[in-house]
Amino acid sequence: MTTALLTDQYELTMVDAALKDGTADRRCVFEVFTRRLPDGRRYGVAAGLGRFLTQLTEFRFGDEEIGFLRDRRVIDEGTARWLADYRFTGDVRAYREGEVFFPNSPVLQIEGTFAEAVMLETLALSVFNADSAIASAAARMVSAADRRPLAEMGSRRTGEWNAVAAARAAYIAGFGATSNLEAGRTWGIPTMGTAAHAFTLLHDSEEAAFRSQLDALGSGTTLLVDTYDIEAAVETAVRLTDGTLGAVRIDSGDLPSVVASVRAQLDRLGATATKITVTNDLDEYTIAALRAAPVDSYGVGTSVVSGSGHPAAGMVFKLVAHHSPAGEWVPVAKKSADKASIGGRKEAGRRLRNGIATAEVVLTSGSVGPDERDLLVPVVTHGEVDPAFLGTAGVEAARTHHKRAKAELPADAERIGRGDPAIPTLFV
Amino acid sequence: MTTALLTDQYELTMVDAALKDGTADRRCVFEVFTRRLPDGRRYGVAAGLGRFLTQLTEFRFGDEEIGFLRDRRVIDEGTARWLADYRFTGDVRAYREGEVFFPNSPVLQIEGTFAEAVMLETLALSVFNADSAIASAAARMVSAADRRPLAEMGSRRTGEWNAVAAARAAYIAGFGATSNLEAGRTWGIPTMGTAAHAFTLLHDSEEAAFRSQLDALGSGTTLLVDTYDIEAAVETAVRLTDGTLGAVRIDSGDLPSVVASVRAQLDRLGATATKITVTNDLDEYTIAALRAAPVDSYGVGTSVVSGSGHPAAGMVFKLVAHHSPAGEWVPVAKKSADKASIGGRKEAGRRLRNGIATAEVVLTSGSVGPDERDLLVPVVTHGEVDPAFLGTAGVEAARTHHKRAKAELPADAERIGRGDPAIPTLFV
């Protein structure tokens, strides 16, 4: 499967025109960044790098793709020949996957010829905008959950392939598991899930459904107790397992009060080790509101896969410098009133004091200072992707790196309420 | 590529338990519906059917999928054998793709054994929730645009495969084109796009960039005029084409005032046939606010691919009836306080008076009346998908049907402001 047509048509018409006028081979630097964080967010989490790099290796124009582009008159014969030979041969540096970012952080930097690099815009932004939106929301939920485990269960609330990417992004940001099986297979993420209301409704009684599930999955399983009457269901569940039930799941009702009464009932019945998991339309706010409740774990659906109100991370892909005909770097930037940006290739460092971040430093010249953690690392060199960022190993590395990067943030960055970016972005 | 693992784990654990306890073969009816429309929306647009049916035909468990499920201990040996032979053999009825829907409209109805049907939950909801969210938002933008053409340009703001589905859903709801090439190839949708700001920035002058684009694409092309100074760019664009330029694109600024001054400048320069297209973070509200402006067409990105604030359509997949051991239909429904639903297999009709819809009629017994348009049509019979709903022909049929269904709505349904559902849902 080629990823080459997951692309806006204008990338190809630009390549076509640039090949004709001789600018196609000009060396260029493109950067991906966001002008601002979503309203009130303190930081973002960069995700998608491993997916983007995988797709970069599959970005090839075969006969079918070229035939389509010629039929639609998007490209001419010369461009068709150029595309047939297309391989990205440039360099890419990026924020490590899982890294936090702020306004104007250059999370991805692509250097190559205009033609080879501009074509990657659509794919890079699709992946980074979607995955970073999810990771950014997920990280807030992890903070709100205050060390209690979270599972991503939103596959039913987003496109079927987005669901796989969403599970991956949420895991990088600290979720512990997903319901999505393809995410388990492709990215090595722990998977979970036991039964839906349909399973209880299918059986002639709730007790028959519980017995069946216990027979199949053992008493360590999680029984869904809110199909009919929660109190009766909890009583049945404890009785059938002699109090050894792993957990009960509650998917409706006013959770703080329901959870408290279920906990009291479980304890009264002797099932003190039975855990309570909740899954009713949670987001970072409702998770935080359950901090005082005896909840043991959370399952989160719609809100995490849709970025909790911000389904795209607001990233843009901009040409920031190109070679002049004489081979000198020329910084460039759009001048539009509301979309101005800063030209020139950037370096980026996170300034730290006693291990705590105090500023995001974006440099248009010079290099990252001694008290700054260098944020841009090479991920593609002369077209060769560094395999450390790919596959399941890449996901685990990203998850580990995210913990480190989040731990560097000032303590109040984890506040769920609205605020300014946790640290300022300084251009130097 | 199999779609079988685009599935929540609990579907498989339920199948595993039901195979063991003998309920797996109980005949069941599942329905997909939404309990409510997003806040203030007047109607929704059902989309995704053609994609779902395509993926249903690819829903197969091969050795790799089964090996993964066994390794993860999701299923046992008996279930593994059952999955290896899995083919959906049941029946599916659905609202035609492009049909409008209301709270509790049964947009999809699947009848089959419990095991064969329950497994389709995740995939069905992923597709219907994502595609219907986009089509529902797109339809409002089409109303707001008041017959001026709209192009979907949001690929960079959503996951890379969601982007293809989004282009398709927006086209069904009345958009005229997409920037997404894969959507053009797979679904036959007209594609468009000329150049980004990077193309202007790459060149040594704006004039050089415009000349290059005009050489490659002819004077009928659309030139992007807001990289530096709009007035100067428009002057250059008209001069280079002797006033025959196809269109200018404006992607920044206060659009009502900028568009008015560009129109006046074009007319003053004699380019009275040159059109104006705008693309600056539009949604249905900003499109409506441009009704009085001399805009000729709109390009819409983020807001359409993210459902304009509602990225999932809120659809759920519920068991509504199953056979008793004696082979009688038993209606079932969850009793939870905030998620109660109505049991039993539904019929659905749109009640019309003089061709205008007056109610959504959902029947739990009996059949659709003579003054009601029958909404549920067979799409899969004994496992055989009706090919009329697939591929590019399915998309065109959906687009045509959408126009018809929207035209039946009361006039004020197209109001962009918040309101109640345009017609009530009556249970009879």
PDB file of N, CA and C in Angstrom, chain B residues 216-277:
ATOM      1  N   ALA B 216       2.554  26.581 -16.098  1.00  0.00           N
ATOM      2  CA  ALA B 216       2.250  25.160 -15.898  1.00  0.00           C
ATOM      3  C   ALA B 216       0.757  24.877 -15.995  1.00  0.00           C
ATOM      4  N   LEU B 217      -0.057  25.764 -15.458  1.00  0.00           N
ATOM      5  CA  LEU B 217      -1.486  25.456 -15.318  1.00  0.00           C
ATOM      6  C   LEU B 217      -2.395  26.338 -16.167  1.00  0.00           C
ATOM      7  N   GLY B 218      -1.835  27.320 -16.874  1.00  0.00           N
ATOM      8  CA  GLY B 218      -2.660  28.178 -17.725  1.00  0.00           C
ATOM      9  C   GLY B 218      -3.306  29.303 -16.939  1.00  0.00           C
ATOM     10  N   SER B 219      -3.883  30.261 -17.669  1.00  0.00           N
ATOM     11  CA  SER B 219      -4.408  31.452 -16.993  1.00  0.00           C
ATOM     12  C   SER B 219      -5.732  31.175 -16.289  1.00  0.00           C
ATOM     13  N   GLY B 220      -6.309  30.012 -16.538  1.00  0.00           N
ATOM     14  CA  GLY B 220      -7.536  29.652 -15.819  1.00  0.00           C
ATOM     15  C   GLY B 220      -7.277  29.214 -14.375  1.00  0.00           C
ATOM     16  N   THR B 221      -6.025  29.190 -13.962  1.00  0.00           N
ATOM     17  CA  THR B 221      -5.669  28.700 -12.627  1.00  0.00           C
ATOM     18  C   THR B 221      -6.064  29.698 -11.535  1.00  0.00           C
ATOM     19  N   THR B 222      -5.883  29.274 -10.296  1.00  0.00           N
ATOM     20  CA  THR B 222      -6.151  30.127  -9.138  1.00  0.00           C
ATOM     21  C   THR B 222      -4.825  30.535  -8.513  1.00  0.00           C
ATOM     22  N   LEU B 223      -4.571  31.829  -8.427  1.00  0.00           N
ATOM     23  CA  LEU B 223      -3.334  32.311  -7.823  1.00  0.00           C
ATOM     24  C   LEU B 223      -3.595  32.738  -6.374  1.00  0.00           C
ATOM     25  N   LEU B 224      -2.672  32.341  -5.518  1.00  0.00           N
ATOM     26  CA  LEU B 224      -2.764  32.665  -4.086  1.00  0.00           C
ATOM     27  C   LEU B 224      -2.128  34.039  -3.888  1.00  0.00           C
ATOM     28  N   VAL B 225      -2.915  35.002  -3.419  1.00  0.00           N
ATOM     29  CA  VAL B 225      -2.462  36.402  -3.492  1.00  0.00           C
ATOM     30  C   VAL B 225      -2.119  37.027  -2.141  1.00  0.00           C
ATOM     31  N   ASP B 226      -2.062  36.225  -1.073  1.00  0.00           N
ATOM     32  CA  ASP B 226      -1.860  36.880   0.233  1.00  0.00           C
ATOM     33  C   ASP B 226      -0.540  36.523   0.908  1.00  0.00           C
ATOM     34  N   THR B 227       0.469  36.186   0.119  1.00  0.00           N
ATOM     35  CA  THR B 227       1.756  35.863   0.752  1.00  0.00           C
ATOM     36  C   THR B 227       2.436  37.121   1.286  1.00  0.00           C
ATOM     37  N   TYR B 228       2.399  38.167   0.493  1.00  0.00           N
ATOM     38  CA  TYR B 228       3.022  39.432   0.928  1.00  0.00           C
ATOM     39  C   TYR B 228       1.927  40.507   1.017  1.00  0.00           C
ATOM     40  N   ASP B 229       1.742  41.260  -0.061  1.00  0.00           N
ATOM     41  CA  ASP B 229       0.769  42.349  -0.069  1.00  0.00           C
ATOM     42  C   ASP B 229      -0.320  42.018  -1.086  1.00  0.00           C
ATOM     43  N   ILE B 230      -1.548  41.931  -0.614  1.00  0.00           N
ATOM     44  CA  ILE B 230      -2.623  41.436  -1.489  1.00  0.00           C
ATOM     45  C   ILE B 230      -2.834  42.352  -2.698  1.00  0.00           C
ATOM     46  N   GLU B 231      -2.845  43.641  -2.465  1.00  0.00           N
ATOM     47  CA  GLU B 231      -3.136  44.567  -3.564  1.00  0.00           C
ATOM     48  C   GLU B 231      -2.073  44.451  -4.662  1.00  0.00           C
ATOM     49  N   ALA B 232      -0.819  44.397  -4.235  1.00  0.00           N
ATOM     50  CA  ALA B 232       0.261  44.257  -5.223  1.00  0.00           C
ATOM     51  C   ALA B 232       0.153  42.922  -5.952  1.00  0.00           C
ATOM     52  N   ALA B 233      -0.201  41.881  -5.227  1.00  0.00           N
ATOM     53  CA  ALA B 233      -0.307  40.550  -5.842  1.00  0.00           C
ATOM     54  C   ALA B 233      -1.432  40.515  -6.873  1.00  0.00           C
ATOM     55  N   VAL B 234      -2.555  41.119  -6.533  1.00  0.00           N
ATOM     56  CA  VAL B 234      -3.689  41.130  -7.470  1.00  0.00           C
ATOM     57  C   VAL B 234      -3.308  41.906  -8.729  1.00  0.00           C
ATOM     58  N   GLU B 235      -2.630  43.014  -8.548  1.00  0.00           N
ATOM     59  CA  GLU B 235      -2.195  43.815  -9.706  1.00  0.00           C
ATOM     60  C   GLU B 235      -1.288  42.970 -10.606  1.00  0.00           C
ATOM     61  N   THR B 236      -0.316  42.292  -9.997  1.00  0.00           N
ATOM     62  CA  THR B 236       0.606  41.439 -10.763  1.00  0.00           C
ATOM     63  C   THR B 236      -0.169  40.331 -11.487  1.00  0.00           C
ATOM     64  N   ALA B 237      -1.081  39.702 -10.761  1.00  0.00           N
ATOM     65  CA  ALA B 237      -1.826  38.566 -11.318  1.00  0.00           C
ATOM     66  C   ALA B 237      -2.644  38.987 -12.536  1.00  0.00           C
ATOM     67  N   VAL B 238      -3.285  40.136 -12.441  1.00  0.00           N
ATOM     68  CA  VAL B 238      -4.114  40.592 -13.564  1.00  0.00           C
ATOM     69  C   VAL B 238      -3.227  40.989 -14.739  1.00  0.00           C
ATOM     70  N   ARG B 239      -2.139  41.679 -14.425  1.00  0.00           N
ATOM     71  CA  ARG B 239      -1.224  42.120 -15.489  1.00  0.00           C
ATOM     72  C   ARG B 239      -0.661  40.928 -16.258  1.00  0.00           C
ATOM     73  N   LEU B 240      -0.245  39.884 -15.529  1.00  0.00           N
ATOM     74  CA  LEU B 240       0.381  38.732 -16.192  1.00  0.00           C
ATOM     75  C   LEU B 240      -0.588  37.961 -17.063  1.00  0.00           C
ATOM     76  N   THR B 241      -1.874  38.116 -16.805  1.00  0.00           N
ATOM     77  CA  THR B 241      -2.871  37.327 -17.550  1.00  0.00           C
ATOM     78  C   THR B 241      -3.749  38.191 -18.441  1.00  0.00           C
ATOM     79  N   ASP B 242      -3.409  39.464 -18.574  1.00  0.00           N
ATOM     80  CA  ASP B 242      -4.270  40.377 -19.347  1.00  0.00           C
ATOM     81  C   ASP B 242      -5.717  40.298 -18.875  1.00  0.00           C
ATOM     82  N   GLY B 243      -5.872  40.096 -17.589  1.00  0.00           N
ATOM     83  CA  GLY B 243      -7.229  40.086 -17.039  1.00  0.00           C
ATOM     84  C   GLY B 243      -8.001  38.796 -17.246  1.00  0.00           C
ATOM     85  N   THR B 244      -7.322  37.748 -17.740  1.00  0.00           N
ATOM     86  CA  THR B 244      -8.042  36.486 -17.994  1.00  0.00           C
ATOM     87  C   THR B 244      -7.860  35.472 -16.868  1.00  0.00           C
ATOM     88  N   LEU B 245      -7.279  35.883 -15.774  1.00  0.00           N
ATOM     89  CA  LEU B 245      -7.021  34.945 -14.669  1.00  0.00           C
ATOM     90  C   LEU B 245      -8.311  34.263 -14.205  1.00  0.00           C
ATOM     91  N   GLY B 246      -8.216  32.966 -13.936  1.00  0.00           N
ATOM     92  CA  GLY B 246      -9.384  32.226 -13.473  1.00  0.00           C
ATOM     93  C   GLY B 246      -9.880  32.695 -12.124  1.00  0.00           C
ATOM     94  N   ALA B 247      -8.959  32.713 -11.145  1.00  0.00           N
ATOM     95  CA  ALA B 247      -9.398  33.059  -9.793  1.00  0.00           C
ATOM     96  C   ALA B 247      -8.202  33.470  -8.939  1.00  0.00           C
ATOM     97  N   VAL B 248      -8.505  34.195  -7.880  1.00  0.00           N
ATOM     98  CA  VAL B 248      -7.515  34.458  -6.839  1.00  0.00           C
ATOM     99  C   VAL B 248      -7.996  33.771  -5.561  1.00  0.00           C
ATOM    100  N   ARG B 249      -7.023  33.338  -4.747  1.00  0.00           N
ATOM    101  CA  ARG B 249      -7.363  32.711  -3.473  1.00  0.00           C
ATOM    102  C   ARG B 249      -6.841  33.579  -2.344  1.00  0.00           C
ATOM    103  N   ILE B 250      -7.675  33.778  -1.330  1.00  0.00           N
ATOM    104  CA  ILE B 250      -7.317  34.577  -0.159  1.00  0.00           C
ATOM    105  C   ILE B 250      -7.423  33.671   1.058  1.00  0.00           C
ATOM    106  N   ASP B 251      -6.349  33.612   1.845  1.00  0.00           N
ATOM    107  CA  ASP B 251      -6.245  32.630   2.929  1.00  0.00           C
ATOM    108  C   ASP B 251      -5.962  33.301   4.272  1.00  0.00           C
ATOM    109  N   SER B 252      -6.186  34.606   4.385  1.00  0.00           N
ATOM    110  CA  SER B 252      -5.896  35.282   5.654  1.00  0.00           C
ATOM    111  C   SER B 252      -6.657  36.593   5.696  1.00  0.00           C
ATOM    112  N   GLY B 253      -6.660  37.204   6.862  1.00  0.00           N
ATOM    113  CA  GLY B 253      -7.255  38.534   7.002  1.00  0.00           C
ATOM    114  C   GLY B 253      -8.742  38.502   7.321  1.00  0.00           C
ATOM    115  N   ASP B 254      -9.305  39.681   7.439  1.00  0.00           N
ATOM    116  CA  ASP B 254     -10.735  39.833   7.700  1.00  0.00           C
ATOM    117  C   ASP B 254     -11.476  39.682   6.379  1.00  0.00           C
ATOM    118  N   LEU B 255     -12.003  38.499   6.145  1.00  0.00           N
ATOM    119  CA  LEU B 255     -12.442  38.168   4.790  1.00  0.00           C
ATOM    120  C   LEU B 255     -13.502  39.097   4.210  1.00  0.00           C
ATOM    121  N   PRO B 256     -14.557  39.464   4.950  1.00  0.00           N
ATOM    122  CA  PRO B 256     -15.558  40.322   4.299  1.00  0.00           C
ATOM    123  C   PRO B 256     -14.947  41.590   3.711  1.00  0.00           C
ATOM    124  N   SER B 257     -14.063  42.256   4.453  1.00  0.00           N
ATOM    125  CA  SER B 257     -13.506  43.494   3.927  1.00  0.00           C
ATOM    126  C   SER B 257     -12.442  43.222   2.864  1.00  0.00           C
ATOM    127  N   VAL B 258     -11.618  42.199   3.083  1.00  0.00           N
ATOM    128  CA  VAL B 258     -10.580  41.903   2.088  1.00  0.00           C
ATOM    129  C   VAL B 258     -11.215  41.493   0.766  1.00  0.00           C
ATOM    130  N   VAL B 259     -12.238  40.652   0.830  1.00  0.00           N
ATOM    131  CA  VAL B 259     -12.888  40.185  -0.392  1.00  0.00           C
ATOM    132  C   VAL B 259     -13.511  41.358  -1.147  1.00  0.00           C
ATOM    133  N   ALA B 260     -14.146  42.237  -0.432  1.00  0.00           N
ATOM    134  CA  ALA B 260     -14.777  43.386  -1.092  1.00  0.00           C
ATOM    135  C   ALA B 260     -13.732  44.237  -1.801  1.00  0.00           C
ATOM    136  N   SER B 261     -12.603  44.455  -1.162  1.00  0.00           N
ATOM    137  CA  SER B 261     -11.625  45.336  -1.807  1.00  0.00           C
ATOM    138  C   SER B 261     -10.927  44.614  -2.961  1.00  0.00           C
ATOM    139  N   VAL B 262     -10.726  43.315  -2.848  1.00  0.00           N
ATOM    140  CA  VAL B 262     -10.135  42.577  -3.978  1.00  0.00           C
ATOM    141  C   VAL B 262     -11.099  42.565  -5.163  1.00  0.00           C
ATOM    142  N   ARG B 263     -12.404  42.373  -4.869  1.00  0.00           N
ATOM    143  CA  ARG B 263     -13.388  42.392  -5.968  1.00  0.00           C
ATOM    144  C   ARG B 263     -13.371  43.745  -6.681  1.00  0.00           C
ATOM    145  N   ALA B 264     -13.344  44.810  -5.904  1.00  0.00           N
ATOM    146  CA  ALA B 264     -13.345  46.152  -6.493  1.00  0.00           C
ATOM    147  C   ALA B 264     -12.080  46.356  -7.325  1.00  0.00           C
ATOM    148  N   GLN B 265     -10.949  45.885  -6.799  1.00  0.00           N
ATOM    149  CA  GLN B 265      -9.689  46.036  -7.547  1.00  0.00           C
ATOM    150  C   GLN B 265      -9.717  45.238  -8.848  1.00  0.00           C
ATOM    151  N   LEU B 266     -10.188  43.989  -8.766  1.00  0.00           N
ATOM    152  CA  LEU B 266     -10.272  43.159  -9.978  1.00  0.00           C
ATOM    153  C   LEU B 266     -11.156  43.836 -11.025  1.00  0.00           C
ATOM    154  N   ASP B 267     -12.304  44.323 -10.599  1.00  0.00           N
ATOM    155  CA  ASP B 267     -13.225  44.952 -11.543  1.00  0.00           C
ATOM    156  C   ASP B 267     -12.599  46.204 -12.151  1.00  0.00           C
ATOM    157  N   ARG B 268     -11.933  46.987 -11.297  1.00  0.00           N
ATOM    158  CA  ARG B 268     -11.279  48.218 -11.758  1.00  0.00           C
ATOM    159  C   ARG B 268     -10.216  47.895 -12.807  1.00  0.00           C
ATOM    160  N   LEU B 269      -9.536  46.759 -12.616  1.00  0.00           N
ATOM    161  CA  LEU B 269      -8.468  46.367 -13.545  1.00  0.00           C
ATOM    162  C   LEU B 269      -9.025  45.635 -14.767  1.00  0.00           C
ATOM    163  N   GLY B 270     -10.337  45.488 -14.826  1.00  0.00           N
ATOM    164  CA  GLY B 270     -10.947  44.824 -15.982  1.00  0.00           C
ATOM    165  C   GLY B 270     -11.083  43.320 -15.852  1.00  0.00           C
ATOM    166  N   ALA B 271     -10.648  42.755 -14.732  1.00  0.00           N
ATOM    167  CA  ALA B 271     -10.723  41.299 -14.562  1.00  0.00           C
ATOM    168  C   ALA B 271     -12.063  40.914 -13.943  1.00  0.00           C
ATOM    169  N   THR B 272     -13.122  41.294 -14.646  1.00  0.00           N
ATOM    170  CA  THR B 272     -14.460  41.119 -14.069  1.00  0.00           C
ATOM    171  C   THR B 272     -14.868  39.645 -14.013  1.00  0.00           C
ATOM    172  N   ALA B 273     -14.222  38.816 -14.817  1.00  0.00           N
ATOM    173  CA  ALA B 273     -14.574  37.388 -14.797  1.00  0.00           C
ATOM    174  C   ALA B 273     -13.702  36.594 -13.826  1.00  0.00           C
ATOM    175  N   THR B 274     -12.683  37.225 -13.265  1.00  0.00           N
ATOM    176  CA  THR B 274     -11.811  36.520 -12.318  1.00  0.00           C
ATOM    177  C   THR B 274     -12.560  36.286 -11.008  1.00  0.00           C
ATOM    178  N   LYS B 275     -12.539  35.054 -10.554  1.00  0.00           N
ATOM    179  CA  LYS B 275     -13.313  34.709  -9.359  1.00  0.00           C
ATOM    180  C   LYS B 275     -12.469  34.827  -8.095  1.00  0.00           C
ATOM    181  N   ILE B 276     -13.162  34.827  -6.973  1.00  0.00           N
ATOM    182  CA  ILE B 276     -12.487  34.913  -5.671  1.00  0.00           C
ATOM    183  C   ILE B 276     -12.850  33.690  -4.851  1.00  0.00           C
ATOM    184  N   THR B 277     -11.831  32.976  -4.394  1.00  0.00           N
ATOM    185  CA  THR B 277     -12.081  31.845  -3.506  1.00  0.00           C
ATOM    186  C   THR B 277     -11.398  32.129  -2.169  1.00  0.00           C
TER     187      THR B 277
END
